[in-house]
PDB file of C-alpha atoms in Angstrom:
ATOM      1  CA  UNK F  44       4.922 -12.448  -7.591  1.00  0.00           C
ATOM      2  CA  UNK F  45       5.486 -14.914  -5.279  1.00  0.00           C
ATOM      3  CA  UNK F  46       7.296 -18.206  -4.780  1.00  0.00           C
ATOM      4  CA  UNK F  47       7.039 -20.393  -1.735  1.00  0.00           C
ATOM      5  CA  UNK F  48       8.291 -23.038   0.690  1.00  0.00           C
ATOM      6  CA  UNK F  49       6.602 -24.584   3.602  1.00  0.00           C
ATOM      7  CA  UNK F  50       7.833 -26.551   6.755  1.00  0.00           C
ATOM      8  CA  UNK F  51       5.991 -27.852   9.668  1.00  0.00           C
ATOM      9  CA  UNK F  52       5.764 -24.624  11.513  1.00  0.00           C
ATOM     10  CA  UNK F  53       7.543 -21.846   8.583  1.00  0.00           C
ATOM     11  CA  UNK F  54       6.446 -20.065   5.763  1.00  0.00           C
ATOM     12  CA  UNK F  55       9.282 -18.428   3.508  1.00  0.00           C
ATOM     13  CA  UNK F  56       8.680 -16.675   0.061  1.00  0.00           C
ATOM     14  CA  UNK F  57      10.355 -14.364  -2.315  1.00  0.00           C
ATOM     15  CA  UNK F  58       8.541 -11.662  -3.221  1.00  0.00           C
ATOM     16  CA  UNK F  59       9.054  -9.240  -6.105  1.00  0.00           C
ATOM     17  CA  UNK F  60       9.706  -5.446  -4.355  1.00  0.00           C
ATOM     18  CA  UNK F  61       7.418  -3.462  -6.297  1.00  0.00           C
ATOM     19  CA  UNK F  62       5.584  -1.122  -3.117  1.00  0.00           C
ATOM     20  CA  UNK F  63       2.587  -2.170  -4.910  1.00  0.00           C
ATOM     21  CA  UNK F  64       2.668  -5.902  -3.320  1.00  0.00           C
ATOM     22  CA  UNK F  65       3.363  -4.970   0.175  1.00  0.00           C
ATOM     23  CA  UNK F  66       0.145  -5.300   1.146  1.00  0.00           C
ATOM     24  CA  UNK F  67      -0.140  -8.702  -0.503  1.00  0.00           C
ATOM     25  CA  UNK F  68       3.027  -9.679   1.685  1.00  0.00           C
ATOM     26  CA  UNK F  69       1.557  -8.464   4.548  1.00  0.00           C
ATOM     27  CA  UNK F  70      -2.086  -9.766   3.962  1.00  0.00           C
ATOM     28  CA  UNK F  71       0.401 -13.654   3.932  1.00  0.00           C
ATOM     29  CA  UNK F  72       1.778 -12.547   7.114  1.00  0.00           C
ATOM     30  CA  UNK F  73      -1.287 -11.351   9.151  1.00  0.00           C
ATOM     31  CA  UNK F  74      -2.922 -15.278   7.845  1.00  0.00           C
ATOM     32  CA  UNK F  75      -0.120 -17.245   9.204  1.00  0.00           C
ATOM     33  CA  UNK F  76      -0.323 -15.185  12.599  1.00  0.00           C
ATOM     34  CA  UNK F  77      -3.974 -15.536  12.485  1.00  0.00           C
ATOM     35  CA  UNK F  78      -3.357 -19.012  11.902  1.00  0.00           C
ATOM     36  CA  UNK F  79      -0.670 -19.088  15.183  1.00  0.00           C
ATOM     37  CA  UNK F  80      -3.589 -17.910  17.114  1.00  0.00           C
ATOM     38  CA  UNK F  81      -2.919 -13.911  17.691  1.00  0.00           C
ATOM     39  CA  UNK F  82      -6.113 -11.688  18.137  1.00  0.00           C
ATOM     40  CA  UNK F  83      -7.357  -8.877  16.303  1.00  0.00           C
ATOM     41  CA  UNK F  84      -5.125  -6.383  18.452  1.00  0.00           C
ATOM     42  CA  UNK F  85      -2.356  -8.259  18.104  1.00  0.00           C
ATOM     43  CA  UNK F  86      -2.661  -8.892  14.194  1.00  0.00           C
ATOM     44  CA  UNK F  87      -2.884  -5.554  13.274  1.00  0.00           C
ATOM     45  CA  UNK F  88       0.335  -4.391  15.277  1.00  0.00           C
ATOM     46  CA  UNK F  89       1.984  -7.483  13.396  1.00  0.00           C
ATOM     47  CA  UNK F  90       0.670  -6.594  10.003  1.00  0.00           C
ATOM     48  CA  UNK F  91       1.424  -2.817  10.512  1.00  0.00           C
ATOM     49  CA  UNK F  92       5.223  -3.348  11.570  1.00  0.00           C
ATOM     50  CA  UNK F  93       5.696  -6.201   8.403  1.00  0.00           C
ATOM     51  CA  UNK F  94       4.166  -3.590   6.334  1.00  0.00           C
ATOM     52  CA  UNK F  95       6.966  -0.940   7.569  1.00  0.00           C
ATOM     53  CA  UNK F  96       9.652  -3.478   7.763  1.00  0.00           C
ATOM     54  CA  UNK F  97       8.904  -4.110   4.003  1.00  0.00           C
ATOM     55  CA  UNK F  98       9.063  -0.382   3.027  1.00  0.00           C
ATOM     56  CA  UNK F  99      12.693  -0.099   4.682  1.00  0.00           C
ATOM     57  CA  UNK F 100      14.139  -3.366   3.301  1.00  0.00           C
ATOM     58  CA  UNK F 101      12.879  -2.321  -0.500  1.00  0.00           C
ATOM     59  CA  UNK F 102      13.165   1.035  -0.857  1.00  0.00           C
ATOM     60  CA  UNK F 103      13.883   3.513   2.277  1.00  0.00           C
ATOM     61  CA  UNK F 104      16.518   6.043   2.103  1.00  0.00           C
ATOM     62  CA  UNK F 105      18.022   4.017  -1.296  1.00  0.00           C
ATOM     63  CA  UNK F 106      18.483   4.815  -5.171  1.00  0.00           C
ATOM     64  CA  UNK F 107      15.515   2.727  -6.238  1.00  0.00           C
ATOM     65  CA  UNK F 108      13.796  -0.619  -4.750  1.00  0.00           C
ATOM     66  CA  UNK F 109      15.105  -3.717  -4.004  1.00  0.00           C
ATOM     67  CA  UNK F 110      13.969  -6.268  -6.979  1.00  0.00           C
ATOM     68  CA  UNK F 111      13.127  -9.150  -4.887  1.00  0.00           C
ATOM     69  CA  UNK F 112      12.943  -9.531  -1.294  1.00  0.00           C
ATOM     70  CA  UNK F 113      12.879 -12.871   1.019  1.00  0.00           C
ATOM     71  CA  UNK F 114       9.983 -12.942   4.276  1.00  0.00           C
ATOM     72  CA  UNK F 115      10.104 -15.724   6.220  1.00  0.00           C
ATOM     73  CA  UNK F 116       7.462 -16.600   8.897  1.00  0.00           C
ATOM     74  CA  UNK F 117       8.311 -18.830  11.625  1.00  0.00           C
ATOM     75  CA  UNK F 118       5.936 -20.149  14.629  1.00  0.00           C
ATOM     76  CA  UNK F 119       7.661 -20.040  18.046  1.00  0.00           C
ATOM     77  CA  UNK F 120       6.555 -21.989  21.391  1.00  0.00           C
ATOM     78  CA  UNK F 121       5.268 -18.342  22.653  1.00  0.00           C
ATOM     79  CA  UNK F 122       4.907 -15.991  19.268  1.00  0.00           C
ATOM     80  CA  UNK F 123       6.085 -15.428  15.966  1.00  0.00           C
ATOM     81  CA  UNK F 124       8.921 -14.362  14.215  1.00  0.00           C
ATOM     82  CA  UNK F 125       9.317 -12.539  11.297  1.00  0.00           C
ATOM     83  CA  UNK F 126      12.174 -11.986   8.900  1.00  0.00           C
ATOM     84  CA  UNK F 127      12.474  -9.751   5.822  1.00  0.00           C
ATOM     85  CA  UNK F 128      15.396  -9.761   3.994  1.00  0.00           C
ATOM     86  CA  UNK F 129      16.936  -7.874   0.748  1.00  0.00           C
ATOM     87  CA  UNK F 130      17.653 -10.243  -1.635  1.00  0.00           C
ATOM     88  CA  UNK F 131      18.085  -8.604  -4.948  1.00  0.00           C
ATOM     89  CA  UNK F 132      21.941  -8.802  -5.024  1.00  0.00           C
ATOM     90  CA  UNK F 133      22.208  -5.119  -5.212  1.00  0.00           C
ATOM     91  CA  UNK F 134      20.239  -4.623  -8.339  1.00  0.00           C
ATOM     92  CA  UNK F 135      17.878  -1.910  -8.042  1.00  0.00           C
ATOM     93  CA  UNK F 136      14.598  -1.152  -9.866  1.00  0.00           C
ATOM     94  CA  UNK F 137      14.617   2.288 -11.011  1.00  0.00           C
ATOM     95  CA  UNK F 138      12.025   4.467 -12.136  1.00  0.00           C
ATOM     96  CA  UNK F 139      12.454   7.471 -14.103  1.00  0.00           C
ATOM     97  CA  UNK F 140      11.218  10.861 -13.122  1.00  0.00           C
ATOM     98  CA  UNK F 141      10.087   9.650  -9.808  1.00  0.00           C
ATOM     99  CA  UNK F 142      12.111  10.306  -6.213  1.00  0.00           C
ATOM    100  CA  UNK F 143      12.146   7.251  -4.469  1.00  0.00           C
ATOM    101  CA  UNK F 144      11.022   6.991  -0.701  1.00  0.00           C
ATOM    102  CA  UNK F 145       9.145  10.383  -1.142  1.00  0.00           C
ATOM    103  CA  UNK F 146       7.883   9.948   2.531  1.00  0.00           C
ATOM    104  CA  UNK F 147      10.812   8.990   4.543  1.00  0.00           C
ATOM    105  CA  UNK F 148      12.004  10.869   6.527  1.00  0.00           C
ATOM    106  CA  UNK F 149      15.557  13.021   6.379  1.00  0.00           C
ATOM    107  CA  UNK F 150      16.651  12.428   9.809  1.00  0.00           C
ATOM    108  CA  UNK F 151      15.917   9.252  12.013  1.00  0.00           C
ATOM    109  CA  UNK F 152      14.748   5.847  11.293  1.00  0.00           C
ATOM    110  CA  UNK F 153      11.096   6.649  12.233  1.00  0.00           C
ATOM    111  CA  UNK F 154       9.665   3.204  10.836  1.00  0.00           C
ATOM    112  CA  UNK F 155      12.019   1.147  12.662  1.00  0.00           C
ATOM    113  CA  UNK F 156      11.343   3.070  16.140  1.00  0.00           C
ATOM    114  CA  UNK F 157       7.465   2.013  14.966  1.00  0.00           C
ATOM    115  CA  UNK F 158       8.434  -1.654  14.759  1.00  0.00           C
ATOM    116  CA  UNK F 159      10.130  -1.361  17.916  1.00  0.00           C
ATOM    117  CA  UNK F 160       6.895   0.104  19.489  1.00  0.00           C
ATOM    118  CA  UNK F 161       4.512  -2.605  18.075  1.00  0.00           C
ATOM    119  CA  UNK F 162       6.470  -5.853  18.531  1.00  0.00           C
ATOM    120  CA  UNK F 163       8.286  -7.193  21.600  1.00  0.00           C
ATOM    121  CA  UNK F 164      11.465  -7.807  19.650  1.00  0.00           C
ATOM    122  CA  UNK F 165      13.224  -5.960  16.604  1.00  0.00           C
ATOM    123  CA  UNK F 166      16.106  -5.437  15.009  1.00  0.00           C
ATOM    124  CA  UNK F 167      17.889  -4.340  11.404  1.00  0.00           C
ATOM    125  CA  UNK F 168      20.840  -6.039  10.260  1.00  0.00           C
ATOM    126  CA  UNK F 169      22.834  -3.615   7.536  1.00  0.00           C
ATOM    127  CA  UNK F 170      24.432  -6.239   4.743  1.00  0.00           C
ATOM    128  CA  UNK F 171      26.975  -5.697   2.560  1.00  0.00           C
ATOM    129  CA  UNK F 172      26.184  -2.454   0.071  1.00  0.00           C
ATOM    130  CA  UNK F 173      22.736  -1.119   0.268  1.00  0.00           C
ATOM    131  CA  UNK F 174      20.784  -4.307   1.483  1.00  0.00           C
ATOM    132  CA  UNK F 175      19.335  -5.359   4.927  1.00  0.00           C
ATOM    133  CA  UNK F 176      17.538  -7.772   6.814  1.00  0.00           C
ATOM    134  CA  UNK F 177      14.611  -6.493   9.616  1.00  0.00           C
ATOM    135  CA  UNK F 178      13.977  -9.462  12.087  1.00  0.00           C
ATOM    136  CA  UNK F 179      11.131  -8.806  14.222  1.00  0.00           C
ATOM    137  CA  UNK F 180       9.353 -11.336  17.319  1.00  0.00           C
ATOM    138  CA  UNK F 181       5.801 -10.740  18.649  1.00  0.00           C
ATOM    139  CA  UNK F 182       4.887 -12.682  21.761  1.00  0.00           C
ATOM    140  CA  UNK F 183       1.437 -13.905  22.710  1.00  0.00           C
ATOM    141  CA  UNK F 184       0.492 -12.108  25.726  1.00  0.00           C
ATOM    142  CA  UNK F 185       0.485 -13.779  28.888  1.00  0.00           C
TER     143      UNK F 185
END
């Protein structure tokens, strides 16, 4: 599912973008937060918006999910960063007889106004075709 690489204050890894392993991705996220010293308030805002950010960069509004997908974690002075990125070249997993993003919604970007709400800093980045990158800071609080 995964693969990894590590620097002195980063986490990055590619993760396959079946919906079934977002909350594996987001369980990695919430430990190297924990791990940056956030509390429980904070985690669960940061684990909640990864968990939406994933769900738009794999699948929302699109003609099946994205077959791999990049998150990288990165500690800053005050906060965190977090980036998740489409990196499936286009190719799409598709599966037959089923309607892809069932629950999102026809009008609106509701999940990215819910990112916006939970971190201090967000914003989607449309690439070329179908794919996208969500980059997303949380600040400790002062």
């Amino acid at each position: 599912m995964f693969t990894t690489k590590t620097g002195d204050n980063c986490i990055e890894f590619i993760a396959a973008g079946k919906p079934e392993y977002i909350d594996a991705v987001c369980l990695a996220i919430k430990i190297f937060a924990e791990d940056k010293g956030f509390n429980e308030e904070n985690l669960e805002d940061i684990e909640l918006a990864s968990k939406e950010a994933c769900k738009i960069v794999i699948c929302h509004k699109r003609d099946g999910y994205a077959s791999k997908y990049k998150v990288k974690c990165e500690g800053l002075e005050d906060g965190i960063k977090i980036a998740v990125e489409d990196v499936s070249c286009e190719k799409r997993i598709r599966i037959p007889e089923q309607r892809i993003c069932l629950n999102c919604p026809e009008e609106g970007n509701v999940c990215l106004e819910l990112i916006k709400s939970l971190m201090d800093e967000a914003q989607i980045e449309q690439k070329k075709g179908e794919t996208c990158s969500i980059t997303m800071v949380k600040k400790h609080a002062r």
